[in-house]
Coordinates of C-alpha atoms and ligand atoms in Angstrom, one line a residue:
Chain A
M1 CA 52.3 -16.6 -18.1
K2 CA 48.9 -17.2 -19.6
C3 CA 47.5 -13.5 -19.6
L4 CA 43.9 -12.4 -19.7
V5 CA 43.6 -8.7 -20.5
V6 CA 40.2 -7.1 -19.8
A7 CA 39.4 -4.7 -22.4
E8 CA 37.6 -1.2 -21.9
H9 CA 35.7 -0.1 -24.8
D10 CA 33.1 2.2 -26.4
G11 CA 31.4 -0.5 -28.4
A12 CA 33.4 0.3 -31.5
T13 CA 37.1 0.2 -30.5
V14 CA 39.1 -1.0 -27.6
R15 CA 40.3 2.0 -25.6
A16 CA 44.0 3.1 -26.1
G17 CA 44.5 2.4 -22.3
S18 CA 43.7 -1.2 -22.8
L19 CA 46.0 -1.5 -25.7
A20 CA 48.7 -0.3 -23.4
A21 CA 47.7 -3.0 -20.8
L22 CA 47.9 -5.6 -23.7
G23 CA 51.5 -4.1 -24.4
F24 CA 52.6 -4.9 -20.7
A25 CA 50.8 -8.4 -21.1
A26 CA 52.5 -9.2 -24.3
D27 CA 55.8 -8.4 -22.9
V28 CA 55.3 -10.7 -19.9
A29 CA 53.9 -13.4 -22.3
A30 CA 57.1 -13.1 -24.4
Q31 CA 59.5 -13.3 -21.4
T32 CA 57.7 -16.3 -20.0
G33 CA 56.7 -18.2 -23.0
G34 CA 53.0 -17.5 -22.6
S35 CA 50.0 -16.0 -24.4
T36 CA 47.7 -13.1 -24.4
T37 CA 43.9 -13.1 -24.9
W38 CA 41.2 -10.3 -24.5
L39 CA 38.3 -10.4 -22.4
I40 CA 35.6 -8.2 -23.9
L41 CA 32.4 -7.8 -21.9
G42 CA 29.2 -5.9 -23.1
H43 CA 26.4 -6.1 -25.4
E44 CA 26.6 -6.1 -29.3
L45 CA 30.4 -6.6 -29.3
N46 CA 30.9 -7.4 -33.1
D47 CA 32.7 -4.2 -34.0
V48 CA 34.9 -4.0 -31.0
S49 CA 35.7 -7.7 -31.1
Q50 CA 37.0 -7.2 -34.6
H51 CA 39.1 -4.3 -33.7
A52 CA 40.5 -6.2 -30.6
A53 CA 41.2 -9.2 -32.9
R54 CA 43.8 -7.3 -34.7
Y55 CA 45.9 -7.5 -31.7
A56 CA 45.1 -10.6 -29.9
A57 CA 42.6 -13.5 -29.6
V58 CA 39.3 -12.4 -28.1
L59 CA 36.9 -14.0 -25.7
A60 CA 33.8 -11.9 -26.1
G61 CA 30.9 -12.0 -23.3
D62 CA 28.0 -10.7 -25.0
H63 CA 24.8 -10.3 -23.2
P64 CA 22.0 -7.7 -22.5
L65 CA 22.8 -8.0 -18.7
L66 CA 26.4 -6.8 -19.6
A67 CA 25.2 -3.7 -21.4
A68 CA 26.4 -1.4 -18.5
P69 CA 29.3 -2.1 -16.5
T70 CA 28.0 -3.3 -13.3
A71 CA 30.8 -4.5 -11.0
D72 CA 29.0 -7.5 -9.7
R73 CA 28.2 -9.0 -13.0
Y74 CA 31.4 -8.1 -14.6
A75 CA 33.5 -9.4 -11.9
A76 CA 31.6 -12.7 -11.8
V77 CA 32.4 -13.3 -15.5
I78 CA 36.0 -12.4 -15.3
D79 CA 36.3 -14.6 -12.1
D80 CA 34.7 -17.5 -14.2
Q81 CA 36.7 -17.0 -17.2
T82 CA 39.9 -16.6 -15.5
R83 CA 39.3 -20.1 -13.8
R84 CA 38.1 -21.8 -16.8
G85 CA 40.9 -20.5 -19.0
E86 CA 43.5 -21.2 -16.2
F87 CA 45.0 -17.8 -16.8
D88 CA 47.9 -16.9 -14.5
L89 CA 47.8 -13.1 -15.0
V90 CA 44.6 -10.8 -15.4
V91 CA 45.4 -7.3 -16.6
A92 CA 43.7 -4.0 -17.3
A93 CA 44.4 -0.5 -17.5
A94 CA 44.3 1.5 -14.4
S95 CA 41.0 3.4 -14.8
T96 CA 37.9 3.8 -12.7
F97 CA 36.4 0.9 -14.8
A98 CA 39.1 -1.4 -13.8
K99 CA 39.4 -0.3 -10.2
D100 CA 35.7 -0.9 -9.7
V101 CA 35.2 -4.1 -11.8
V102 CA 38.7 -5.7 -12.0
G103 CA 39.3 -4.9 -8.3
R104 CA 36.2 -6.9 -7.4
A105 CA 37.2 -9.8 -9.6
G106 CA 40.6 -9.6 -7.8
G107 CA 38.8 -10.3 -4.5
L108 CA 37.0 -13.2 -6.1
L109 CA 40.3 -14.6 -7.3
G110 CA 42.2 -14.6 -4.1
G111 CA 43.7 -11.0 -3.8
A112 CA 47.1 -11.2 -5.3
M113 CA 46.7 -7.9 -6.9
A114 CA 49.1 -4.7 -7.9
S115 CA 47.6 -1.7 -9.0
D116 CA 49.0 1.2 -11.0
V117 CA 52.1 -0.7 -12.3
V118 CA 54.6 1.4 -14.2
A119 CA 57.5 -0.9 -14.7
H120 CA 58.1 -4.8 -14.6
R121 CA 60.9 -7.4 -15.0
W122 CA 60.8 -11.1 -14.8
E123 CA 63.5 -12.2 -12.3
N124 CA 64.1 -15.7 -10.8
D125 CA 60.7 -17.0 -12.1
R126 CA 58.8 -14.0 -10.3
L127 CA 57.1 -11.0 -11.9
V128 CA 58.9 -8.1 -10.1
M129 CA 56.8 -4.8 -10.6
Q130 CA 57.2 -1.2 -9.6
R131 CA 54.3 1.0 -8.7
P132 CA 53.9 4.5 -7.3
M133 CA 52.9 5.2 -3.6
Y134 CA 52.6 8.3 -1.4
A135 CA 51.2 10.3 -4.4
G136 CA 54.0 9.4 -6.5
A137 CA 56.7 10.4 -4.1
V138 CA 57.9 6.9 -3.6
L139 CA 58.4 4.1 -6.0
A140 CA 57.8 0.6 -4.6
T141 CA 59.1 -2.5 -5.9
V142 CA 56.6 -5.5 -5.4
V143 CA 55.9 -9.1 -5.9
L144 CA 52.7 -10.9 -5.6
S145 CA 52.2 -14.5 -4.1
G146 CA 49.4 -16.6 -5.1
S147 CA 47.8 -17.3 -8.5
P148 CA 46.1 -15.8 -10.5
Q149 CA 47.8 -12.5 -10.2
I150 CA 45.9 -9.4 -11.0
V151 CA 47.5 -6.3 -12.3
T152 CA 46.3 -2.8 -13.3
V153 CA 48.9 -0.9 -15.2
R154 CA 49.2 2.8 -16.0
P155 CA 48.7 3.4 -19.7
T156 CA 51.2 6.1 -19.7
A157 CA 53.9 3.8 -18.8
Y158 CA 53.2 1.2 -21.6
A159 CA 52.9 1.2 -25.4
A160 CA 50.3 -0.6 -27.6
P161 CA 51.8 -3.6 -29.4
Q162 CA 52.0 -3.8 -33.1
P163 CA 48.8 -5.3 -34.9
R164 CA 49.0 -8.8 -36.2
T165 CA 49.2 -9.5 -39.9
E166 CA 46.2 -11.6 -39.7
P167 CA 43.4 -11.1 -37.3
A168 CA 43.2 -13.6 -34.3
E169 CA 40.3 -15.8 -33.4
I170 CA 37.1 -14.5 -31.8
A171 CA 35.2 -16.9 -29.4
T172 CA 32.2 -16.1 -27.5
V173 CA 31.7 -17.0 -23.9
G174 CA 28.6 -18.4 -22.5
I175 CA 26.8 -16.0 -20.1
D176 CA 24.5 -17.7 -17.7
A177 CA 21.7 -15.2 -16.8
E178 CA 20.6 -17.3 -13.9
T179 CA 23.6 -17.3 -12.0
L180 CA 24.8 -13.6 -12.7
P181 CA 24.5 -11.6 -9.5
Q182 CA 22.2 -8.6 -9.9
H183 CA 22.3 -6.6 -6.7
I184 CA 23.6 -3.4 -8.6
E185 CA 21.4 -1.7 -10.9
W186 CA 22.7 0.6 -13.4
L187 CA 20.7 3.7 -14.1
E188 CA 22.6 6.4 -16.1
L189 CA 25.6 8.1 -17.0
E190 CA 25.8 11.9 -17.3
T191 CA 28.6 13.2 -19.3
R192 CA 29.3 16.7 -20.7
P193 CA 29.6 16.6 -24.3
T194 CA 33.0 17.9 -25.7
H195 CA 34.5 18.3 -29.1
R196 CA 38.0 17.9 -27.6
P197 CA 39.8 14.6 -27.2
D198 CA 39.7 12.6 -23.9
V199 CA 42.3 14.0 -21.4
S200 CA 43.8 10.5 -20.6
E201 CA 44.5 10.0 -24.3
A202 CA 45.4 13.2 -25.6
Q203 CA 49.0 14.1 -26.9
I204 CA 48.5 17.6 -25.6
V205 CA 46.7 18.6 -22.4
V206 CA 46.1 22.0 -21.1
S207 CA 45.0 22.2 -17.4
G208 CA 43.5 25.1 -15.6
G209 CA 43.7 25.8 -11.8
R210 CA 42.2 28.0 -9.3
A211 CA 43.4 31.2 -11.1
I212 CA 40.3 30.6 -13.5
R213 CA 37.3 32.2 -12.0
D214 CA 34.3 30.8 -13.7
R215 CA 33.3 28.5 -16.4
D216 CA 33.2 31.1 -19.2
D217 CA 36.8 32.1 -18.4
F218 CA 37.7 28.3 -18.4
E219 CA 36.3 27.7 -21.7
R220 CA 37.7 31.0 -23.3
L221 CA 41.2 30.6 -21.7
I222 CA 41.7 26.9 -21.0
G223 CA 39.5 25.7 -23.7
G224 CA 40.7 28.3 -26.3
L225 CA 44.4 27.4 -25.6
A226 CA 43.6 23.7 -25.8
D227 CA 42.0 24.3 -29.3
A228 CA 44.9 26.4 -30.5
L229 CA 47.2 23.4 -29.6
G230 CA 44.8 20.7 -30.7
G231 CA 44.8 19.4 -27.1
A232 CA 42.4 18.2 -24.4
T233 CA 41.3 20.2 -21.2
G234 CA 41.9 19.2 -17.8
S235 CA 41.9 20.9 -14.4
S236 CA 43.2 20.7 -10.8
R237 CA 40.9 19.5 -8.0
A238 CA 40.4 23.2 -7.0
L239 CA 38.2 23.8 -10.1
V240 CA 36.2 20.6 -9.6
D241 CA 35.5 21.7 -6.1
A242 CA 34.3 25.3 -7.4
G243 CA 32.0 23.5 -9.7
I244 CA 33.9 25.0 -12.8
T245 CA 35.0 21.7 -14.3
P246 CA 33.4 18.3 -14.0
N247 CA 35.1 15.7 -11.9
E248 CA 36.4 13.7 -15.0
F249 CA 38.7 16.7 -15.7
Q250 CA 40.5 16.2 -12.6
V251 CA 44.2 15.4 -13.1
G252 CA 46.1 14.0 -10.1
Q253 CA 46.7 11.4 -7.5
T254 CA 43.0 10.8 -7.0
G255 CA 42.0 11.6 -10.5
K256 CA 43.3 10.9 -13.8
I257 CA 47.0 10.1 -14.5
V258 CA 48.4 11.7 -17.8
A259 CA 51.6 11.7 -19.4
P260 CA 51.1 13.7 -22.9
E261 CA 53.8 15.1 -25.1
L262 CA 53.0 18.4 -23.9
Y263 CA 51.2 19.4 -20.5
C264 CA 50.5 23.1 -19.8
A265 CA 49.5 23.8 -16.2
V266 CA 47.7 27.3 -16.1
G267 CA 47.2 28.9 -12.8
I268 CA 48.0 25.7 -10.8
S269 CA 50.0 25.7 -7.9
G270 CA 51.5 22.2 -8.0
A271 CA 50.3 20.4 -5.0
V272 CA 51.7 17.0 -4.6
Q273 CA 48.4 15.5 -5.4
H274 CA 48.3 17.4 -8.7
L275 CA 52.0 16.5 -9.5
A276 CA 51.2 12.8 -9.1
G277 CA 48.9 12.9 -12.0
M278 CA 51.2 14.9 -14.6
K279 CA 54.8 15.0 -13.5
N280 CA 55.8 12.2 -16.1
S281 CA 54.6 14.2 -19.1
K282 CA 57.2 14.6 -21.7
M283 CA 57.3 18.3 -21.6
I284 CA 55.7 20.6 -19.0
V285 CA 55.0 24.3 -19.3
A286 CA 53.7 26.3 -16.3
I287 CA 52.2 29.6 -16.2
N288 CA 51.7 31.1 -12.8
Q289 CA 51.9 34.6 -11.3
D290 CA 53.9 33.2 -8.3
A291 CA 57.7 32.4 -9.3
D292 CA 57.9 30.2 -6.2
A293 CA 54.8 28.1 -7.0
P294 CA 56.0 24.4 -6.8
I295 CA 54.7 23.5 -10.2
F296 CA 57.8 25.2 -11.6
E297 CA 60.0 22.6 -10.0
V298 CA 58.6 20.1 -12.3
A299 CA 58.3 22.3 -15.4
D300 CA 60.7 22.4 -18.5
Y301 CA 59.4 25.9 -19.3
G302 CA 58.1 28.5 -16.9
L303 CA 56.2 31.9 -17.4
V304 CA 55.7 34.2 -14.5
G305 CA 52.6 36.1 -15.2
D306 CA 48.8 36.7 -15.0
V307 CA 47.0 34.1 -16.9
Y308 CA 44.3 36.6 -17.9
Q309 CA 47.1 38.4 -19.9
V310 CA 49.2 35.9 -21.0
V311 CA 46.8 33.2 -22.3
P312 CA 44.8 35.3 -24.6
E313 CA 48.1 36.4 -26.2
L314 CA 49.3 32.8 -26.4
I315 CA 46.0 31.8 -28.2
Q316 CA 46.5 34.8 -30.7
R317 CA 49.9 34.1 -31.5
L318 CA 49.2 30.3 -32.0
K319 CA 46.2 31.1 -34.2
D320 CA 48.3 33.7 -36.2
E321 CA 50.4 30.8 -37.6
P322 CA 48.3 27.9 -38.2
D323 CA 51.2 25.8 -39.5
R324 CA 52.3 24.9 -35.9
H325 CA 54.1 22.2 -34.2
H326 CA 51.4 19.6 -34.1
P327 CA 50.0 17.7 -36.8
P328 CA 46.2 18.0 -37.5
P329 CA 44.1 15.9 -35.3
E330 CA 43.5 12.5 -36.9
S331 CA 39.9 12.0 -38.0
Chain B
M1 CA 20.7 1.1 10.6
K2 CA 24.3 0.2 11.6
I3 CA 27.3 1.7 9.7
L4 CA 30.9 0.4 9.8
V5 CA 33.4 2.9 8.8
P6 CA 37.0 1.5 8.5
C7 CA 39.6 4.2 9.3
K8 CA 43.3 4.2 8.3
R9 CA 46.3 6.1 9.8
V10 CA 48.2 7.7 7.2
P11 CA 51.0 10.4 7.0
D12 CA 50.1 13.9 6.3
A13 CA 50.1 14.4 2.7
D14 CA 51.8 17.8 3.1
Q15 CA 54.9 16.3 4.5
K16 CA 57.9 15.2 2.4
I17 CA 58.2 11.4 2.4
E18 CA 61.7 10.2 2.9
V19 CA 62.9 6.4 2.7
H20 CA 65.4 4.7 5.0
P21 CA 68.8 4.3 3.1
D22 CA 68.1 0.5 2.8
G23 CA 64.9 1.0 1.1
S24 CA 62.9 -0.9 3.7
A25 CA 60.5 1.5 4.9
I26 CA 59.7 5.1 5.1
I27 CA 61.1 7.3 7.9
S28 CA 58.0 7.8 10.0
A29 CA 59.7 8.9 13.2
H30 CA 58.8 12.6 13.0
L31 CA 56.1 12.4 10.5
P32 CA 52.6 13.8 11.6
F33 CA 49.8 11.3 10.9
L34 CA 46.1 11.7 10.5
L35 CA 42.9 9.9 9.5
N36 CA 43.0 9.1 5.7
P37 CA 41.1 11.9 4.1
F38 CA 38.6 9.6 2.4
D39 CA 38.0 7.9 5.4
A40 CA 37.1 11.2 7.2
I41 CA 34.7 11.7 4.3
A42 CA 33.1 8.4 5.1
V43 CA 32.9 9.2 8.8
E44 CA 31.2 12.6 8.0
E45 CA 28.7 11.0 5.7
A46 CA 27.8 8.4 8.2
V47 CA 27.2 11.1 10.7
R48 CA 24.9 13.0 8.2
I49 CA 23.0 9.7 7.8
R50 CA 22.4 9.4 11.3
E51 CA 21.4 13.1 11.6
Q52 CA 18.8 12.6 8.7
R53 CA 17.4 9.4 10.3
D54 CA 16.9 11.2 13.7
G55 CA 19.6 9.4 15.4
E56 CA 18.6 5.6 14.9
T57 CA 21.8 4.7 13.5
E58 CA 24.9 3.4 15.0
I59 CA 28.3 4.2 13.7
L60 CA 31.2 1.9 14.3
A61 CA 34.7 3.0 13.5
V62 CA 37.3 0.4 13.0
T63 CA 41.0 0.5 12.4
I64 CA 43.6 -2.3 11.8
G65 CA 47.2 -1.5 13.2
E66 CA 49.2 -0.9 16.4
E67 CA 48.2 1.0 19.6
V68 CA 49.0 4.4 18.1
C69 CA 46.2 4.0 15.4
Q70 CA 43.8 4.7 18.3
D71 CA 44.6 8.4 17.5
E72 CA 42.7 8.1 14.3
L73 CA 39.8 6.4 15.9
R74 CA 39.5 9.3 18.3
T75 CA 39.3 11.5 15.3
A76 CA 36.4 9.5 14.2
L77 CA 34.8 9.4 17.6
A78 CA 35.2 13.1 17.8
M79 CA 33.6 13.6 14.5
G80 CA 30.5 11.7 15.7
A81 CA 31.2 8.0 15.5
D82 CA 29.3 6.0 18.4
R83 CA 31.9 3.3 19.0
A84 CA 35.4 2.5 17.9
L85 CA 37.3 -0.8 17.5
L86 CA 41.1 -1.4 17.2
V87 CA 42.1 -4.8 15.6
V88 CA 45.6 -5.1 16.8
C89 CA 48.1 -6.1 14.0
L90 CA 51.7 -5.4 14.2
Q91 CA 52.9 -5.8 10.6
P92 CA 50.8 -3.5 8.3
P93 CA 48.5 -5.9 6.2
D94 CA 48.3 -5.7 2.6
P95 CA 44.9 -4.9 0.8
W96 CA 43.9 -8.5 0.9
N97 CA 44.4 -9.0 4.4
V98 CA 42.7 -5.7 5.3
A99 CA 39.7 -7.0 3.4
R100 CA 39.7 -10.3 5.2
I101 CA 40.0 -8.7 8.6
L102 CA 37.2 -6.3 7.8
R103 CA 35.1 -9.2 6.5
A104 CA 35.4 -11.0 9.9
V105 CA 34.6 -7.8 11.8
T106 CA 31.6 -7.3 9.5
Q107 CA 30.4 -10.8 10.1
R108 CA 30.7 -10.2 13.8
E109 CA 29.1 -6.7 13.8
Q110 CA 26.4 -7.4 10.9
P111 CA 26.3 -3.8 9.8
D112 CA 23.9 -2.7 7.0
L113 CA 26.4 -0.4 5.1
V114 CA 30.3 -0.4 5.1
L115 CA 31.2 3.1 4.2
M116 CA 34.9 3.5 3.6
G117 CA 37.4 5.5 1.6
K118 CA 38.0 4.8 -2.2
Q119 CA 41.8 4.8 -1.4
A120 CA 44.3 5.4 1.3
V121 CA 46.7 8.1 0.4
D122 CA 49.7 6.3 1.5
D123 CA 49.6 3.1 -0.7
D124 CA 47.0 4.4 -3.1
S125 CA 46.1 0.7 -3.9
N126 CA 42.2 1.4 -4.4
Q127 CA 41.4 -2.3 -3.6
V128 CA 39.9 -2.9 -0.2
G129 CA 36.3 -2.0 -0.7
Q130 CA 36.2 -3.9 -3.8
F131 CA 37.8 -7.0 -2.2
L132 CA 35.6 -6.8 0.9
A133 CA 32.4 -6.5 -1.3
A134 CA 33.6 -9.6 -3.2
L135 CA 34.4 -11.5 -0.2
L136 CA 31.1 -10.7 1.5
D137 CA 29.1 -11.1 -1.8
W138 CA 27.7 -7.8 -1.3
P139 CA 27.0 -5.1 -4.0
Q140 CA 29.5 -2.3 -4.1
A141 CA 29.3 1.3 -5.3
T142 CA 32.8 2.8 -5.5
F143 CA 33.6 6.4 -5.8
A144 CA 30.5 7.8 -4.6
S145 CA 29.7 11.5 -4.6
R146 CA 26.1 11.4 -3.5
L147 CA 24.1 9.0 -1.5
N148 CA 20.3 8.8 -1.3
F149 CA 18.3 6.1 0.6
V150 CA 15.5 4.7 -1.6
D151 CA 13.2 1.7 -1.1
N152 CA 15.3 -1.1 0.0
G153 CA 18.6 0.3 -0.9
L154 CA 20.7 3.3 -1.7
R155 CA 21.1 5.5 -5.0
V156 CA 24.7 6.3 -5.5
A157 CA 26.2 8.8 -7.9
R158 CA 29.7 7.5 -8.8
E159 CA 32.6 9.5 -10.2
T160 CA 33.9 7.6 -13.1
D161 CA 36.4 8.6 -15.9
A162 CA 33.6 9.0 -18.3
G163 CA 31.3 11.1 -16.0
L164 CA 28.8 10.8 -13.2
E165 CA 27.2 7.4 -13.1
T166 CA 24.2 6.7 -11.1
V167 CA 23.4 3.1 -9.7
T168 CA 21.1 1.6 -7.2
V169 CA 22.4 -1.1 -4.8
S170 CA 20.5 -3.3 -2.3
L171 CA 21.7 -3.4 1.3
P172 CA 23.8 -4.5 2.8
A173 CA 26.4 -3.0 0.6
V174 CA 30.1 -1.7 0.5
V175 CA 30.3 2.1 -0.7
T176 CA 33.7 3.8 -1.2
T177 CA 34.0 7.5 -1.0
D178 CA 35.2 10.2 -3.4
L179 CA 36.2 13.7 -2.6
R180 CA 32.9 15.4 -3.7
L181 CA 30.6 13.5 -1.4
N182 CA 31.1 16.0 1.5
E183 CA 33.4 18.1 3.4
P184 CA 34.1 16.6 6.8
R185 CA 33.4 18.8 9.8
Y186 CA 36.0 19.8 12.3
A187 CA 35.4 18.5 15.6
S188 CA 34.5 20.9 18.3
L189 CA 36.9 21.0 21.3
T190 CA 34.2 19.4 23.6
S191 CA 33.7 16.5 21.4
I192 CA 37.6 16.0 21.0
L193 CA 37.8 16.1 24.8
K194 CA 34.9 13.7 25.2
A195 CA 36.4 11.3 22.5
R196 CA 39.7 11.0 24.5
K197 CA 37.8 9.5 27.3
Q198 CA 35.8 7.1 25.3
S199 CA 36.7 3.4 25.6
I200 CA 38.0 1.7 22.6
D201 CA 37.5 -2.0 22.1
Q202 CA 40.4 -4.1 21.0
F203 CA 40.5 -7.5 19.2
C204 CA 43.5 -9.4 18.0
L205 CA 43.5 -11.3 14.9
A206 CA 43.1 -14.7 16.8
D207 CA 39.9 -13.3 18.4
L208 CA 38.6 -12.8 14.8
A209 CA 39.9 -16.1 13.6
V210 CA 42.0 -14.5 10.9
E211 CA 45.5 -15.6 9.9
L212 CA 47.3 -13.5 7.6
E213 CA 47.7 -14.7 4.0
P214 CA 50.3 -12.2 2.4
R215 CA 49.7 -11.4 -1.1
L216 CA 51.6 -8.2 -1.9
E217 CA 55.1 -8.1 -0.8
I218 CA 57.0 -4.8 -0.8
R219 CA 60.5 -5.5 -1.5
H220 CA 62.1 -2.1 -1.8
L221 CA 61.1 1.7 -1.6
E222 CA 62.8 4.6 -3.2
T223 CA 62.0 8.1 -3.5
T224 CA 61.5 9.7 -6.9
A225 CA 62.9 13.1 -7.8
S226 CA 62.2 15.5 -10.7
A227 CA 65.2 15.6 -13.1
R228 CA 63.8 18.8 -14.8
S229 CA 65.2 22.3 -14.6
C230 CA 62.8 25.1 -15.5
Q231 CA 63.9 27.5 -18.2
W232 CA 62.3 30.8 -17.8
V233 CA 60.5 32.5 -20.6
T234 CA 59.4 36.2 -20.2
S235 CA 56.6 36.6 -22.8
A236 CA 53.9 34.7 -24.5
A237 CA 55.8 35.3 -27.9
E238 CA 59.0 33.6 -26.3
L239 CA 57.1 30.7 -25.2
V240 CA 55.4 30.2 -28.6
D241 CA 58.7 30.3 -30.1
R242 CA 60.2 27.8 -27.7
L243 CA 57.3 25.3 -28.1
R244 CA 57.8 25.7 -31.9
R245 CA 61.4 24.9 -31.9
E246 CA 60.9 21.9 -29.3
T247 CA 58.3 20.1 -31.3
H248 CA 59.6 20.5 -34.6
Ligands
FAD1 C1 42.7 13.7 -0.5 C2 43.0 14.6 -1.5 C3 43.2 14.2 -2.7 C4 43.4 15.2 -3.8 N1 43.6 14.9 -5.0 C5 43.9 15.9 -5.9 C6 44.1 15.5 -7.4 O1 44.0 14.4 -7.6 N2 44.3 16.4 -8.2 C7 44.4 17.8 -7.8 O2 44.7 18.5 -8.7 N3 44.3 18.1 -6.6 C8 44.0 17.2 -5.6 N4 43.9 17.6 -4.3 C9 43.9 19.0 -3.9 C10 45.2 19.6 -3.8 O3 45.8 19.3 -2.6 C11 45.2 21.2 -4.1 O4 44.4 21.8 -3.1 C12 44.9 21.5 -5.4 O5 45.7 20.8 -6.5 C13 44.9 23.0 -5.6 O6 44.6 23.3 -6.9 P1 45.2 24.7 -7.8 O7 46.7 24.6 -7.9 O8 44.4 24.9 -8.9 O9 44.8 25.7 -6.5 P2 45.9 26.6 -5.7 O10 46.7 26.0 -4.8 O11 45.0 27.6 -5.0 O12 46.8 27.4 -6.7 C14 46.3 28.5 -7.5 C15 47.5 28.9 -8.3 O13 47.0 29.8 -9.3 C16 48.1 30.8 -9.1 N5 47.1 32.1 -9.6 C17 46.1 32.8 -9.0 N6 45.7 33.6 -9.8 C18 46.6 33.8 -11.0 C19 46.5 34.5 -12.1 N7 45.7 35.5 -12.5 N8 47.5 34.4 -13.1 C20 48.6 33.4 -12.8 N9 48.6 32.5 -11.7 C21 47.5 32.8 -10.8 C22 48.5 31.0 -7.9 O14 49.8 31.7 -7.6 C23 48.6 29.7 -7.3 O15 49.8 29.2 -7.6 C24 43.6 16.6 -3.3 C25 43.2 17.0 -2.1 C26 43.1 15.9 -1.0 C27 43.0 16.3 0.4

């Protein structure tokens, strides 16, 4: 299959999730004698194109009108490039960006779309895929009819391919400002600055739940433990609702899906919606005062106790011996 | 102002989902069903818009499925929807066909706004709103956590992985709801009783001139189970010790 991978980027590098999506596409291409090509959209794409070209050929759509990811414009370009290049498969990492933009492109391209794919095989000339349903309680085996096929994959289920020895070709695609739809006007993005890694890309995630009473306690306990471990902070929905954490911290069925090396659930009960977002982590540690909390059913290590007592002690002990189990963060 | 709110019947998320031994479907016989929580948020928002606009707003709830899906339409009516429409469809349509059916309803009803859940908590696809917007060539604002009417359009705050994004869209538009948009009201007993008596319009696919074009075929379902067993530690010291050993 001829695969087009829609990249998500920060202007400098392609996101780790998109590299994982390329890993999926590269495997499909290898099994079917196909190819992989990036589609990168935005403005001033030199740096990110060069980064991407270390992995696959690049089509770069560079235009001031594409500076922000507005769904109507981006989807129009993805649709156009998919048709022109006669791609069979359009791939992206399952993120809010892809759900919005690639989902719309899927509607322009005939609707043969599978979201959140976690496994695949090539069988009798069909791409057979698996995706979770019912908050991850069920795994569905699905096939798509129609072409092109549009697939978003969970980055937690795929690995980035090896970089190439020589960088691949970078081509620019023409953007016709006249025909680009402009019904959506992008105004601003409000983020909370943080010195910690992104929760979807971190190797270690410490998440807090309703046990945490306010923002200061979150920073002191969850932030403190995350720093002592060199990880990112996340939270359950309960803390987002309480205004203690921003929405982008939410791990779960309707938030971010993570699968780090280590996930620490601190004062989280383990509702199905939360488990859906973290139960595939390599190692799970749960701290909760209720020994019957469902979070312990998915945990490798459980500690029954009051987080207000246990966590400060954990932080202290981890700090006492800085030569710990994790390497220093890459700079 | 006319607002169309698509509504889906989904199993109650608090229930354990089991699959038939042959993997063909979930066992739904004794499952309680309810209105998809994100759709309830959409109905609530539509009702609030009508309240703000002193009533000159019509809210039409629509669902696609079997007769029993009228239950969820009655939930929407009890919450404040003005009218309800059932599109009878005996096999559950995939997201592409849901979007095509909704397009046909939209073309017939001419709403100014389609307000719908960002995802249904059964299949978790998160596709229909985006497909519908593409099919109608309307602007979209997905994952909305705040809506304000401005000149000729809507200003929408969107929940994204990177933070809260603000966009404006012209009308007509498709907006999909996120959890923070509002907290749906509980319908009063009187409105529940009243909703029971309200009539629900029915269409079949032929009335809407839609023929299904299957795109996503589900071949098999299986339940997933955690293979972990929890090792208990009794102190912070012991936990730190275990973590060290495990990760060395
Ligand atoms: C449509 C929908 C989508 C949702 N999506 C998500 C999602 O994506 N992600 C998500 O997380 N949730 C989601 N939820 C919410 C979910 O159902 C739960 O309500 C939520 O996960 C509960 O968060 P919690 O575990 O922090 O709080 P609770 O369930 O209240 O649990 C708090 C836990 O902390 C423990 N505790 C309290 N105090 C202490 C203490 N001092 N020391 C130790 N332990 C203590 C308690 O024993 C309890 O187990 C969704 C809900 C709906 C309806």
